[in-house]
Amino acid sequence: MVTRKDIFTYTEDNYGVTPEYTFKQYPHYAALKNRQGKWFGLVMNVPREKLGLAGKEEIDVLDVKVDPELSGILRSKPGYLPGYHMNKEHWLSIVLDQDTDRETLFQLLDGSYQSIIKR
């Protein structure tokens, strides 16, 4: 299982990025931005029903920027959803639960970070 803490440790160790809590209405939403302020990730706690999943309890998700073609492929697998509160074509939500593949998640996070520093 990958947790918020795992993600925050990874981004700090690899990119020197710490989470920013920028939403007063959603105090647990953590934005991951590069030094120029470009977003490459967002960790949120969202009710399952708002994601189209069964149940009402809140779960943690990570939104990352991805290539639309890759997003389409991943969304056919459990735990990968269209980006919540983001452009559904270019962002992907990854459910953080016991089935989350750590290696894939960190590869997607790396790809998201790389996509914003190329600009």
Tab-separated table of C-alpha atoms in Angstrom:
chain	number	residue	atom	x	y	z
A	1	MET	CA	0.000	0.000	0.000
A	2	VAL	CA	1.217	3.490	-0.872
A	3	THR	CA	0.286	6.228	1.597
A	4	ARG	CA	0.294	10.016	1.468
A	5	LYS	CA	3.436	9.958	3.587
A	6	ASP	CA	5.164	7.654	1.079
A	7	ILE	CA	4.317	10.071	-1.746
A	8	PHE	CA	5.481	13.119	0.197
A	9	THR	CA	8.750	11.408	1.175
A	10	TYR	CA	9.322	10.383	-2.445
A	11	THR	CA	8.702	13.855	-3.872
A	12	GLU	CA	10.894	15.504	-1.249
A	13	ASP	CA	13.740	13.009	-1.744
A	14	ASN	CA	13.578	13.068	-5.555
A	15	TYR	CA	12.477	16.605	-6.450
A	16	GLY	CA	12.914	18.682	-3.295
A	17	VAL	CA	9.133	19.234	-3.283
A	18	THR	CA	6.992	19.319	-0.165
A	19	PRO	CA	3.181	19.337	-0.229
A	20	GLU	CA	1.315	22.634	-0.222
A	21	TYR	CA	-2.111	22.807	1.411
A	22	THR	CA	-3.670	25.536	-0.695
A	23	PHE	CA	-7.399	24.844	-0.359
A	24	LYS	CA	-9.039	26.300	2.742
A	25	GLN	CA	-12.229	24.364	2.044
A	26	TYR	CA	-10.261	21.109	1.683
A	27	PRO	CA	-7.489	21.250	4.301
A	28	HIS	CA	-6.205	17.731	3.534
A	29	TYR	CA	-5.762	18.297	-0.223
A	30	ALA	CA	-2.016	18.507	-0.868
A	31	ALA	CA	-0.703	20.063	-4.079
A	32	LEU	CA	2.657	18.970	-5.469
A	33	LYS	CA	4.273	21.780	-7.481
A	34	ASN	CA	7.688	22.433	-8.953
A	35	ARG	CA	9.663	25.571	-8.083
A	36	GLN	CA	7.901	27.518	-10.845
A	37	GLY	CA	4.509	26.670	-9.324
A	38	LYS	CA	3.447	24.107	-11.951
A	39	TRP	CA	1.384	21.259	-10.598
A	40	PHE	CA	2.422	17.671	-11.181
A	41	GLY	CA	0.362	15.990	-8.481
A	42	LEU	CA	-2.497	16.417	-6.074
A	43	VAL	CA	-3.257	14.135	-3.119
A	44	MET	CA	-6.883	14.291	-1.997
A	45	ASN	CA	-9.294	12.551	0.324
A	46	VAL	CA	-12.523	12.059	-1.625
A	47	PRO	CA	-15.780	10.224	-0.852
A	48	ARG	CA	-15.885	7.004	-2.889
A	49	GLU	CA	-19.276	7.913	-4.371
A	50	LYS	CA	-17.835	11.117	-5.929
A	51	LEU	CA	-15.391	8.935	-7.834
A	52	GLY	CA	-18.145	6.651	-9.095
A	53	LEU	CA	-17.177	3.907	-6.649
A	54	ALA	CA	-19.435	2.016	-4.258
A	55	GLY	CA	-19.566	3.286	-0.693
A	56	LYS	CA	-19.519	6.645	1.026
A	57	GLU	CA	-16.278	6.562	3.014
A	58	GLU	CA	-13.404	8.804	2.033
A	59	ILE	CA	-10.367	7.384	0.285
A	60	ASP	CA	-7.070	8.954	-0.687
A	61	VAL	CA	-6.251	9.435	-4.349
A	62	LEU	CA	-3.287	10.878	-6.208
A	63	ASP	CA	-3.886	12.880	-9.389
A	64	VAL	CA	-1.008	12.872	-11.880
A	65	LYS	CA	-0.597	14.346	-15.343
A	66	VAL	CA	-0.330	11.642	-18.017
A	67	ASP	CA	-0.349	11.191	-21.759
A	68	PRO	CA	-3.993	10.760	-22.886
A	69	GLU	CA	-3.242	7.447	-24.582
A	70	LEU	CA	-1.635	6.010	-21.440
A	71	SER	CA	-4.501	7.336	-19.350
A	72	GLY	CA	-6.995	5.444	-21.523
A	73	ILE	CA	-5.059	2.214	-21.090
A	74	LEU	CA	-4.675	2.560	-17.326
A	75	ARG	CA	-8.306	3.505	-16.742
A	76	SER	CA	-9.279	0.013	-17.899
A	77	LYS	CA	-7.549	-1.334	-14.770
A	78	PRO	CA	-8.926	-1.240	-11.215
A	79	GLY	CA	-7.763	1.720	-9.132
A	80	TYR	CA	-7.220	4.095	-12.065
A	81	LEU	CA	-9.888	6.707	-12.730
A	82	PRO	CA	-10.305	9.875	-14.788
A	83	GLY	CA	-8.644	12.786	-12.996
A	84	TYR	CA	-10.866	14.035	-10.185
A	85	HIS	CA	-11.199	17.840	-10.321
A	86	MET	CA	-8.760	17.965	-13.242
A	87	ASN	CA	-8.806	17.733	-17.029
A	88	LYS	CA	-10.026	14.166	-17.563
A	89	GLU	CA	-7.987	13.731	-20.749
A	90	HIS	CA	-4.624	14.724	-19.283
A	91	TRP	CA	-4.957	13.760	-15.615
A	92	LEU	CA	-5.440	10.406	-13.920
A	93	SER	CA	-6.594	9.624	-10.377
A	94	ILE	CA	-4.903	6.687	-8.677
A	95	VAL	CA	-6.694	5.147	-5.695
A	96	LEU	CA	-4.316	4.697	-2.758
A	97	ASP	CA	-5.268	1.351	-1.265
A	98	GLN	CA	-3.849	-2.104	-0.656
A	99	ASP	CA	-3.898	-2.846	-4.401
A	100	THR	CA	-1.881	0.231	-5.406
A	101	ASP	CA	1.262	-0.798	-7.257
A	102	ARG	CA	4.084	1.215	-5.707
A	103	GLU	CA	6.438	0.976	-8.692
A	104	THR	CA	3.784	2.026	-11.218
A	105	LEU	CA	2.595	4.901	-9.029
A	106	PHE	CA	6.108	6.324	-8.657
A	107	GLN	CA	6.773	5.898	-12.398
A	108	LEU	CA	3.583	7.855	-13.140
A	109	LEU	CA	4.579	10.514	-10.618
A	110	ASP	CA	8.018	10.771	-12.269
A	111	GLY	CA	6.375	11.090	-15.689
A	112	SER	CA	4.056	13.796	-14.407
A	113	TYR	CA	6.980	15.740	-12.949
A	114	GLN	CA	9.004	15.361	-16.163
A	115	SER	CA	6.052	16.594	-18.246
A	116	ILE	CA	5.985	19.928	-16.422
A	117	ILE	CA	9.704	20.631	-16.373
A	118	LYS	CA	10.023	20.178	-20.146
A	119	ARG	CA	7.987	23.319	-20.765
